Amino acid sequence: QSMLAQPPSASGTPGQRVTISCSGSSSNIGSNPVNWYQQLPGTAPKLLIYSFNQRPSGVPDRFSGSKSGTSASLAISGLQSEDEAVYYCAAWDDSLNAVVFGGGTKLTVL
Amino acid sequence: EVQLVESGGGVVQPGGSLRLSCAASGFTFDDYPMHWVRQVPGKGLEWVSQITWDGDSTYYADSVKGRFTISRDNSKNSLYLQMRSLRTEDTALYYCAKEGSDPYAMDVWGQGTTVTVSS
């Protein structure tokens, strides 16, 4: 099962703005909403962004999503130490009839 | 409180079978599709399967197709994953997840149950 492509790591200093990319194809990101998940160490994943740029209640507006063609991005502004986590993108794939996840991006707050 | 609690994990030999369960509470279970997602420790998330709210449609990752069966009992607020012909590469932490109001957005996750396939 093909995965969406994410950089394995990203980093930033407190207060900085960081973006994480997610690259797919016409059968997934190109035609379906992208969701982003945050997984803190030792915990279950948490839905962070859905339908490209919507935040569930309780998610700070420091987190935002966007999409262009077959790629999507997660932006985190005003970076905080508690944002240190692994971030995954995901989307439904029309060709596979399956959800595909990105490989995950480990965000380090320096 | 919205909650999902998985159970049924354990150690099984290659070729064996195991049935995972997920007990849901705090929401109207039969309103939502449900998913299973797995994670090898230290690795990324891998989607396993999805079932529609009424159980009429199911979808599987290629890696488990023909070996795993997802099902649900709405009268018991429960989701299941029957796993057969288990392989060492099925070793992982298995999460059940509730789909939200937006398609394929998993807005509630359980804490997971561990499956270890080893001789």
Coordinates of N, CA and C in Angstrom, one line a residue:
Chain A
Q1 N 0.9 -1.2 0.0 CA 0.0 0.0 0.0 C 0.9 1.2 0.0
S2 N 0.7 2.1 -1.0 CA 1.6 3.3 -1.1 C 1.2 4.3 0.1
M3 N 2.2 5.0 0.5 CA 2.1 6.0 1.5 C 2.2 7.4 0.9
L4 N 1.7 8.3 1.7 CA 1.9 9.7 1.4 C 3.3 10.0 1.8
A5 N 4.0 11.0 1.2 CA 5.4 11.2 1.4 C 5.5 12.5 2.4
Q6 N 6.2 12.2 3.5 CA 6.4 13.3 4.5 C 7.9 13.3 4.8
P7 N 8.5 14.5 5.1 CA 9.9 14.5 5.6 C 10.0 13.7 6.9
P8 N 11.0 13.0 7.2 CA 11.1 12.2 8.4 C 11.3 13.1 9.6
S9 N 11.8 14.3 9.5 CA 12.0 15.2 10.6 C 11.9 16.6 10.3
A10 N 11.6 17.4 11.3 CA 11.5 18.9 11.2 C 11.9 19.4 12.5
S11 N 12.3 20.7 12.6 CA 12.7 21.3 13.8 C 12.5 22.8 13.8
G12 N 12.4 23.3 15.0 CA 12.3 24.8 15.1 C 12.5 25.2 16.5
T13 N 12.7 26.5 16.7 CA 12.9 27.0 18.1 C 11.5 27.6 18.6
P14 N 11.4 27.7 19.9 CA 10.1 28.2 20.4 C 9.8 29.6 19.8
G15 N 8.5 29.7 19.4 CA 8.0 30.9 18.8 C 8.1 30.9 17.3
Q16 N 8.9 30.0 16.8 CA 9.1 30.0 15.3 C 7.8 29.4 14.6
R17 N 7.8 29.5 13.3 CA 6.7 28.9 12.5 C 7.4 27.8 11.7
V18 N 6.8 26.6 11.7 CA 7.3 25.4 11.1 C 6.2 24.9 10.1
T19 N 6.6 24.4 9.0 CA 5.7 23.7 8.1 C 6.1 22.3 7.8
I20 N 5.2 21.4 7.7 CA 5.4 20.0 7.4 C 4.6 19.7 6.1
S21 N 5.3 19.1 5.1 CA 4.7 18.8 3.9 C 4.2 17.4 3.8
C22 N 3.3 17.2 2.9 CA 2.7 15.8 2.6 C 2.4 15.7 1.2
S23 N 3.1 14.8 0.5 CA 2.9 14.7 -1.0 C 2.2 13.5 -1.3
G24 N 1.2 13.6 -2.2 CA 0.4 12.4 -2.6 C 0.2 12.4 -4.1
S25 N -1.0 12.0 -4.5 CA -1.3 11.8 -5.9 C -2.7 12.3 -6.2
S26 N -3.1 12.1 -7.4 CA -4.5 12.6 -7.8 C -5.5 11.7 -7.2
S27 N -5.2 10.5 -6.8 CA -6.2 9.6 -6.3 C -6.4 9.7 -4.8
N28 N -5.5 10.5 -4.1 CA -5.7 10.7 -2.7 C -5.8 12.2 -2.4
I29 N -4.7 12.9 -2.2 CA -4.8 14.3 -1.8 C -5.5 15.1 -2.9
G30 N -5.2 14.7 -4.2 CA -5.8 15.4 -5.3 C -7.3 15.4 -5.4
S31 N -7.9 14.5 -4.7 CA -9.4 14.4 -4.8 C -10.1 14.1 -3.5
N32 N -9.4 14.1 -2.4 CA -10.0 13.9 -1.1 C -9.4 14.8 0.0
P33 N -10.2 15.0 1.0 CA -9.7 15.8 2.1 C -8.5 15.2 2.8
V34 N -7.6 16.0 3.3 CA -6.4 15.5 4.0 C -6.6 15.8 5.5
N35 N -6.3 14.8 6.3 CA -6.4 14.9 7.8 C -5.0 14.8 8.4
W36 N -4.8 15.5 9.4 CA -3.5 15.5 10.1 C -3.7 15.0 11.6
Y37 N -2.7 14.2 12.0 CA -2.8 13.7 13.4 C -1.5 14.0 14.1
Q38 N -1.6 14.2 15.4 CA -0.5 14.4 16.2 C -0.3 13.3 17.2
Q39 N 0.9 12.7 17.3 CA 1.1 11.6 18.3 C 2.2 12.0 19.2
L40 N 1.8 12.3 20.4 CA 2.8 12.6 21.5 C 3.4 11.3 21.9
P41 N 4.6 11.4 22.5 CA 5.3 10.2 22.9 C 4.5 9.3 23.8
G42 N 4.4 8.0 23.5 CA 3.7 7.1 24.4 C 2.2 7.2 24.4
T43 N 1.6 8.0 23.5 CA 0.1 8.1 23.5 C -0.5 7.8 22.1
A44 N -1.8 7.6 22.1 CA -2.5 7.4 20.9 C -2.5 8.6 20.0
P45 N -2.7 8.5 18.7 CA -2.8 9.6 17.8 C -4.0 10.5 18.1
K46 N -3.9 11.8 17.8 CA -5.0 12.7 18.0 C -5.3 13.5 16.7
L47 N -6.5 13.6 16.4 CA -6.9 14.3 15.2 C -6.6 15.8 15.4
L48 N -5.8 16.4 14.5 CA -5.3 17.8 14.7 C -6.0 18.7 13.7
I49 N -6.1 18.2 12.4 CA -6.7 19.0 11.3 C -7.5 18.0 10.5
Y50 N -8.7 18.4 10.1 CA -9.5 17.6 9.2 C -10.0 18.4 8.0
S51 N -10.3 17.7 7.0 CA -10.8 18.4 5.8 C -9.9 19.6 5.4
F52 N -8.6 19.3 5.3 CA -7.5 20.2 4.9 C -7.2 21.3 5.9
N53 N -8.2 22.0 6.5 CA -7.9 23.1 7.4 C -8.9 23.4 8.5
Q54 N -9.6 22.4 8.9 CA -10.6 22.5 10.0 C -9.9 21.9 11.3
R55 N -10.1 22.6 12.4 CA -9.6 22.1 13.6 C -10.7 21.6 14.6
P56 N -10.5 20.4 15.1 CA -11.5 20.0 16.1 C -11.4 20.9 17.3
S57 N -12.5 20.9 18.1 CA -12.6 21.8 19.2 C -11.4 21.4 20.2
G58 N -10.8 22.4 20.7 CA -9.7 22.3 21.6 C -8.3 22.3 21.0
V59 N -8.2 22.3 19.7 CA -7.0 22.4 19.0 C -6.7 23.9 18.8
P60 N -5.5 24.3 19.2 CA -5.2 25.8 19.1 C -5.1 26.2 17.7
D61 N -5.5 27.5 17.5 CA -5.4 28.0 16.1 C -4.0 28.3 15.6
R62 N -3.0 27.9 16.4 CA -1.6 27.9 16.0 C -1.4 26.9 14.9
F63 N -2.3 25.9 14.8 CA -2.2 24.8 13.9 C -3.1 25.1 12.7
S64 N -2.6 25.0 11.5 CA -3.4 25.2 10.3 C -2.9 24.3 9.2
G65 N -3.9 24.0 8.3 CA -3.6 23.1 7.2 C -3.9 23.8 5.8
S66 N -3.3 23.3 4.8 CA -3.5 23.9 3.5 C -3.3 22.8 2.4
K67 N -3.8 23.0 1.2 CA -3.6 22.0 0.2 C -3.4 22.8 -1.2
S68 N -2.5 22.2 -2.0 CA -2.3 22.7 -3.3 C -2.1 21.5 -4.3
G69 N -3.0 21.3 -5.1 CA -2.9 20.1 -6.1 C -2.9 18.8 -5.3
T70 N -1.7 18.1 -5.5 CA -1.6 16.8 -4.8 C -0.7 16.8 -3.6
S71 N -0.5 18.0 -3.0 CA 0.3 18.2 -1.8 C -0.5 18.9 -0.8
A72 N -0.2 18.7 0.5 CA -0.8 19.4 1.6 C 0.3 19.8 2.6
S73 N 0.0 20.7 3.4 CA 1.0 21.2 4.4 C 0.3 21.5 5.7
L74 N 1.0 21.2 6.8 CA 0.6 21.5 8.1 C 1.5 22.6 8.6
A75 N 1.0 23.7 9.1 CA 1.8 24.8 9.6 C 1.5 25.0 11.1
I76 N 2.6 25.1 11.9 CA 2.5 25.4 13.3 C 3.2 26.7 13.6
S77 N 2.5 27.7 14.1 CA 3.1 28.9 14.4 C 3.2 29.1 15.9
G78 N 4.1 30.0 16.3 CA 4.3 30.2 17.7 C 4.7 28.8 18.4
L79 N 5.7 28.2 17.8 CA 6.0 26.8 18.3 C 6.3 26.8 19.8
Q80 N 5.7 25.7 20.4 CA 5.9 25.5 21.8 C 6.6 24.2 22.1
S81 N 7.2 24.0 23.2 CA 7.9 22.7 23.6 C 6.9 21.6 23.5
E82 N 5.6 21.8 23.9 CA 4.7 20.7 24.0 C 4.2 20.3 22.6
D83 N 4.7 21.0 21.5 CA 4.4 20.6 20.2 C 5.3 19.5 19.7
E84 N 6.3 19.1 20.5 CA 7.2 18.1 20.1 C 6.5 16.8 20.0
A85 N 6.4 16.2 18.8 CA 5.6 15.0 18.6 C 5.8 14.5 17.2
V86 N 5.2 13.4 16.8 CA 5.2 13.0 15.4 C 3.9 13.4 14.8
Y87 N 4.0 13.9 13.6 CA 2.8 14.4 12.9 C 2.6 13.5 11.6
Y88 N 1.4 13.1 11.4 CA 1.0 12.2 10.3 C -0.1 12.9 9.4
C89 N 0.1 12.8 8.1 CA -1.0 13.2 7.2 C -1.7 11.9 6.8
A90 N -2.9 12.0 6.3 CA -3.7 10.8 5.9 C -4.8 11.3 4.9
A91 N -5.2 10.4 4.0 CA -6.3 10.7 3.1 C -6.8 9.4 2.6
W92 N -8.1 9.5 2.1 CA -8.6 8.3 1.4 C -8.1 8.3 0.0
D93 N -7.8 7.0 -0.4 CA -7.3 6.9 -1.8 C -8.3 6.2 -2.6
D94 N -8.8 6.8 -3.7 CA -9.9 6.3 -4.5 C -9.5 5.1 -5.3
S95 N -8.2 5.0 -5.6 CA -7.7 3.8 -6.4 C -7.6 2.6 -5.6
L96 N -7.1 2.8 -4.4 CA -6.8 1.7 -3.4 C -8.1 1.3 -2.6
N97 N -9.0 2.2 -2.6 CA -10.2 2.1 -1.6 C -9.6 1.8 -0.2
A98 N -8.8 2.7 0.2 CA -8.1 2.6 1.5 C -7.7 3.9 2.0
V99 N -7.5 4.0 3.3 CA -6.9 5.2 3.9 C -5.3 5.0 3.7
V100 N -4.7 6.1 3.3 CA -3.2 6.0 3.2 C -2.7 7.1 4.2
F101 N -1.7 6.7 5.0 CA -1.0 7.6 5.9 C 0.4 8.0 5.3
G102 N 0.8 9.1 5.7 CA 2.2 9.5 5.5 C 3.1 8.7 6.5
G103 N 4.4 8.7 6.3 CA 5.3 8.0 7.1 C 5.5 8.7 8.5
G104 N 5.1 9.9 8.6 CA 5.2 10.6 9.9 C 6.4 11.6 9.8
T105 N 6.3 12.7 10.5 CA 7.4 13.7 10.6 C 7.6 13.9 12.1
K106 N 8.8 13.7 12.6 CA 9.1 13.9 14.0 C 9.5 15.4 14.1
L107 N 8.8 16.1 14.9 CA 9.1 17.5 15.1 C 9.8 17.7 16.4
T108 N 11.0 18.3 16.3 CA 11.8 18.6 17.5 C 11.8 20.1 17.8
V109 N 11.5 20.5 19.0 CA 11.6 21.9 19.4 C 12.9 22.1 20.1
L110 N 13.8 22.9 19.4 CA 15.1 23.0 19.9 C 15.2 23.9 21.1
Chain B
E1 N -18.3 10.7 28.8 CA -17.0 10.8 28.1 C -16.9 9.8 26.9
V2 N -16.5 10.3 25.8 CA -16.3 9.4 24.6 C -15.1 8.6 24.8
Q3 N -15.3 7.3 24.7 CA -14.2 6.4 25.0 C -14.2 5.1 24.1
L4 N -13.0 4.7 23.7 CA -12.9 3.4 23.0 C -11.9 2.6 23.8
V5 N -12.2 1.3 24.1 CA -11.3 0.5 24.8 C -11.1 -0.8 24.0
E6 N -9.9 -1.1 23.6 CA -9.6 -2.3 22.9 C -9.1 -3.4 23.8
S7 N -9.4 -4.6 23.4 CA -9.0 -5.8 24.1 C -8.8 -6.9 23.2
G8 N -8.2 -8.0 23.7 CA -8.0 -9.2 22.9 C -6.6 -9.5 22.3
G9 N -5.7 -8.5 22.6 CA -4.4 -8.7 22.1 C -3.7 -9.8 22.8
G10 N -2.5 -10.2 22.3 CA -1.8 -11.2 23.0 C -0.7 -11.8 22.1
V11 N -0.1 -12.9 22.6 CA 1.0 -13.6 21.8 C 0.4 -14.8 21.1
V12 N 0.7 -14.9 19.8 CA 0.1 -16.0 19.0 C 1.2 -16.4 18.0
Q13 N 1.2 -17.7 17.7 CA 2.2 -18.2 16.8 C 1.8 -17.9 15.3
P14 N 2.8 -17.8 14.5 CA 2.6 -17.6 13.0 C 1.6 -18.6 12.5
G15 N 0.6 -18.1 11.7 CA -0.5 -19.0 11.2 C -1.7 -19.0 12.1
G16 N -1.5 -18.5 13.3 CA -2.6 -18.5 14.3 C -3.7 -17.5 14.1
S17 N -4.6 -17.4 15.0 CA -5.8 -16.5 14.9 C -5.9 -15.7 16.2
L18 N -6.5 -14.6 16.1 CA -6.8 -13.8 17.2 C -8.0 -12.9 16.9
R19 N -8.8 -12.6 17.9 CA -10.0 -11.7 17.7 C -9.8 -10.5 18.6
L20 N -9.7 -9.3 18.0 CA -9.7 -8.1 18.8 C -11.1 -7.5 19.0
S21 N -11.3 -6.9 20.1 CA -12.6 -6.2 20.4 C -12.3 -4.7 20.7
C22 N -13.3 -3.9 20.5 CA -13.2 -2.5 20.8 C -14.6 -2.1 21.4
A23 N -14.6 -1.7 22.7 CA -15.9 -1.3 23.3 C -16.0 0.2 23.3
A24 N -17.1 0.7 22.7 CA -17.3 2.1 22.6 C -18.3 2.6 23.6
S25 N -18.1 3.8 24.1 CA -19.1 4.4 25.0 C -19.0 5.9 24.9
G26 N -20.1 6.6 25.3 CA -20.1 8.0 25.3 C -20.6 8.7 24.0
F27 N -21.0 7.9 23.0 CA -21.5 8.4 21.8 C -22.4 7.4 21.1
T28 N -23.2 7.8 20.1 CA -24.1 6.9 19.5 C -23.3 6.1 18.5
F29 N -23.0 4.9 18.9 CA -22.0 4.0 18.1 C -22.5 3.8 16.7
D30 N -23.8 3.5 16.5 CA -24.2 3.1 15.2 C -24.4 4.3 14.2
D31 N -24.0 5.5 14.7 CA -24.0 6.7 13.8 C -22.7 6.8 13.0
Y32 N -21.7 6.1 13.3 CA -20.4 6.3 12.8 C -19.7 5.1 12.2
P33 N -19.0 5.3 11.1 CA -18.0 4.3 10.6 C -16.9 4.1 11.6
M34 N -16.3 3.0 11.6 CA -15.2 2.7 12.5 C -14.0 2.2 11.8
H35 N -12.8 2.3 12.4 CA -11.5 1.9 11.7 C -10.7 1.1 12.7
W36 N -9.8 0.3 12.1 CA -8.6 -0.3 12.8 C -7.4 0.3 12.2
V37 N -6.5 0.7 13.0 CA -5.2 1.2 12.6 C -4.1 0.6 13.4
R38 N -3.0 0.2 12.8 CA -1.9 -0.5 13.6 C -0.6 0.3 13.5
Q39 N 0.2 0.0 14.5 CA 1.5 0.7 14.6 C 2.6 -0.2 15.2
V40 N 3.6 -0.5 14.4 CA 4.7 -1.3 14.9 C 5.5 -0.3 15.8
P41 N 5.9 -0.8 17.0 CA 6.6 0.1 18.0 C 7.7 0.8 17.3
G42 N 7.7 2.2 17.4 CA 8.8 3.0 16.8 C 8.6 3.3 15.4
K43 N 7.5 2.8 14.8 CA 7.3 3.0 13.4 C 6.0 3.8 13.2
G44 N 5.6 4.0 11.9 CA 4.5 4.9 11.6 C 3.1 4.2 11.7
L45 N 2.1 4.9 11.4 CA 0.7 4.4 11.5 C 0.4 3.7 10.2
E46 N -0.3 2.5 10.3 CA -0.7 1.8 9.1 C -2.2 1.5 9.2
W47 N -3.0 2.1 8.3 CA -4.4 1.8 8.3 C -4.7 0.3 8.0
V48 N -5.6 -0.3 8.7 CA -5.9 -1.7 8.5 C -7.3 -1.9 7.8
S49 N -8.3 -1.3 8.4 CA -9.6 -1.6 7.9 C -10.7 -0.6 8.3
Q50 N -11.8 -0.5 7.6 CA -12.9 0.4 7.9 C -14.2 -0.3 7.7
I51 N -15.2 0.0 8.5 CA -16.5 -0.6 8.4 C -17.5 0.6 8.5
T52 N -18.5 0.5 7.6 CA -19.5 1.6 7.6 C -20.4 1.4 8.8
W53 N -21.2 2.4 9.1 CA -22.0 2.5 10.3 C -22.9 1.3 10.5
D54 N -23.4 0.8 9.3 CA -24.4 -0.4 9.4 C -23.7 -1.7 9.1
G55 N -22.4 -1.7 8.9 CA -21.7 -2.9 8.7 C -21.8 -3.5 7.2
D56 N -22.5 -2.7 6.4 CA -22.8 -3.2 5.1 C -21.6 -3.2 4.1
S57 N -20.7 -2.3 4.4 CA -19.5 -2.1 3.6 C -18.2 -2.2 4.4
T58 N -17.2 -2.9 3.9 CA -15.9 -3.0 4.6 C -14.8 -2.8 3.6
Y59 N -13.7 -2.3 4.2 CA -12.5 -2.0 3.3 C -11.3 -2.4 4.1
Y60 N -10.3 -2.9 3.3 CA -9.1 -3.5 3.9 C -7.8 -3.0 3.2
A61 N -6.8 -2.9 4.0 CA -5.4 -2.7 3.4 C -5.1 -3.9 2.7
D62 N -4.3 -3.8 1.6 CA -3.9 -4.9 0.8 C -3.1 -6.0 1.7
S63 N -2.4 -5.5 2.7 CA -1.5 -6.3 3.5 C -2.3 -7.3 4.4
V64 N -3.6 -7.0 4.6 CA -4.5 -7.9 5.4 C -5.7 -8.5 4.7
K65 N -5.9 -8.1 3.5 CA -7.0 -8.5 2.7 C -7.0 -10.0 2.6
G66 N -8.2 -10.6 2.9 CA -8.3 -12.1 2.8 C -7.9 -12.8 4.1
R67 N -7.3 -12.1 5.0 CA -6.9 -12.7 6.3 C -7.6 -12.1 7.5
F68 N -7.9 -10.8 7.4 CA -8.6 -10.1 8.5 C -10.0 -9.8 8.1
T69 N -10.9 -9.8 9.1 CA -12.3 -9.5 8.9 C -12.8 -8.5 10.0
I70 N -13.2 -7.4 9.5 CA -13.8 -6.4 10.5 C -15.3 -6.6 10.6
S71 N -15.8 -6.4 11.8 CA -17.3 -6.5 12.0 C -17.7 -5.6 13.1
R72 N -19.0 -5.4 13.3 CA -19.4 -4.6 14.4 C -20.8 -5.2 14.9
D73 N -21.1 -5.0 16.2 CA -22.4 -5.3 16.8 C -22.9 -4.0 17.4
N74 N -23.8 -3.4 16.7 CA -24.3 -2.1 17.2 C -25.1 -2.2 18.4
S75 N -25.7 -3.4 18.6 CA -26.5 -3.6 19.8 C -25.6 -3.7 21.1
K76 N -24.3 -4.0 20.9 CA -23.4 -4.1 22.0 C -22.3 -3.0 21.9
N77 N -22.5 -2.0 21.0 CA -21.5 -0.9 20.9 C -20.1 -1.4 20.8
S78 N -19.9 -2.4 19.9 CA -18.6 -3.1 19.9 C -18.2 -3.2 18.4
L79 N -16.9 -3.1 18.3 CA -16.2 -3.3 17.0 C -15.2 -4.5 17.2
Y80 N -15.1 -5.3 16.1 CA -14.2 -6.4 16.2 C -13.2 -6.5 15.0
L81 N -12.1 -7.2 15.2 CA -11.2 -7.5 14.1 C -10.8 -9.0 14.3
Q82 N -11.3 -9.8 13.4 CA -10.9 -11.2 13.4 C -9.7 -11.3 12.5
M83 N -8.6 -11.8 13.1 CA -7.3 -11.9 12.4 C -7.0 -13.4 12.3
R84 N -6.7 -13.9 11.0 CA -6.4 -15.2 10.8 C -5.0 -15.3 10.0
S85 N -4.5 -16.5 9.9 CA -3.2 -16.7 9.2 C -2.2 -15.6 9.5
L86 N -2.0 -15.3 10.8 CA -1.2 -14.2 11.3 C 0.3 -14.5 10.9
R87 N 0.9 -13.4 10.6 CA 2.3 -13.4 10.2 C 3.1 -12.5 11.2
T88 N 4.4 -12.7 11.2 CA 5.3 -12.0 12.2 C 5.1 -10.5 11.9
E89 N 4.9 -10.1 10.6 CA 4.8 -8.7 10.3 C 3.5 -8.1 10.7
D90 N 2.6 -8.9 11.3 CA 1.3 -8.3 11.8 C 1.5 -7.9 13.3
T91 N 2.7 -8.1 13.8 CA 3.0 -7.7 15.2 C 2.9 -6.2 15.3
A92 N 2.1 -5.7 16.1 CA 1.9 -4.2 16.2 C 0.9 -3.9 17.4
L93 N 0.8 -2.6 17.7 CA -0.2 -2.1 18.5 C -1.4 -1.8 17.7
Y94 N -2.5 -2.3 18.0 CA -3.7 -2.1 17.2 C -4.7 -1.2 17.9
Y95 N -5.0 -0.1 17.1 CA -5.9 0.9 17.6 C -7.3 0.8 16.9
C96 N -8.4 1.0 17.7 CA -9.6 1.2 17.0 C -9.9 2.7 17.1
A97 N -10.6 3.2 16.0 CA -10.8 4.7 15.9 C -12.1 4.9 15.4
K98 N -12.8 6.0 15.9 CA -14.1 6.4 15.4 C -13.9 7.4 14.3
E99 N -14.7 7.3 13.3 CA -14.7 8.3 12.3 C -15.6 9.5 12.7
G100 N -15.2 10.7 12.4 CA -16.0 11.8 12.8 C -17.0 12.2 11.8
S101 N -17.5 13.4 11.9 CA -18.5 13.9 11.0 C -17.9 14.1 9.6
D102 N -16.6 14.2 9.5 CA -16.0 14.4 8.2 C -15.5 13.0 7.7
P103 N -15.7 12.6 6.5 CA -15.3 11.3 6.0 C -13.8 11.0 6.3
Y104 N -13.6 9.9 6.9 CA -12.2 9.3 7.1 C -11.4 10.1 8.1
A105 N -11.9 11.1 8.7 CA -11.2 11.8 9.8 C -11.5 11.0 11.1
M106 N -10.5 10.5 11.7 CA -10.6 9.6 12.9 C -10.5 10.5 14.1
D107 N -11.6 10.8 14.8 CA -11.6 11.9 15.8 C -11.5 11.3 17.2
V108 N -11.7 10.0 17.4 CA -11.5 9.4 18.7 C -10.7 8.1 18.5
W109 N -9.7 7.9 19.4 CA -8.9 6.7 19.3 C -8.8 6.0 20.7
G110 N -8.7 4.7 20.6 CA -8.5 4.0 21.9 C -7.0 4.0 22.2
Q111 N -6.6 3.3 23.3 CA -5.2 3.3 23.7 C -4.5 2.1 23.0
G112 N -5.2 1.3 22.4 CA -4.6 0.2 21.6 C -4.4 -1.1 22.4
T113 N -4.3 -2.2 21.7 CA -4.0 -3.5 22.2 C -2.9 -4.1 21.4
T114 N -2.0 -4.8 22.1 CA -0.8 -5.3 21.4 C -0.9 -6.7 21.0
V115 N -0.6 -6.9 19.7 CA -0.6 -8.2 19.1 C 0.9 -8.6 18.8
T116 N 1.3 -9.7 19.3 CA 2.7 -10.2 19.0 C 2.6 -11.6 18.3
V117 N 3.1 -11.7 17.1 CA 3.1 -12.9 16.4 C 4.5 -13.5 16.4
S118 N 4.7 -14.6 17.1 CA 6.1 -15.1 17.3 C 6.0 -16.6 17.6
S119 N 7.0 -17.3 17.1 CA 7.1 -18.7 17.5 C 7.9 -18.9 18.8

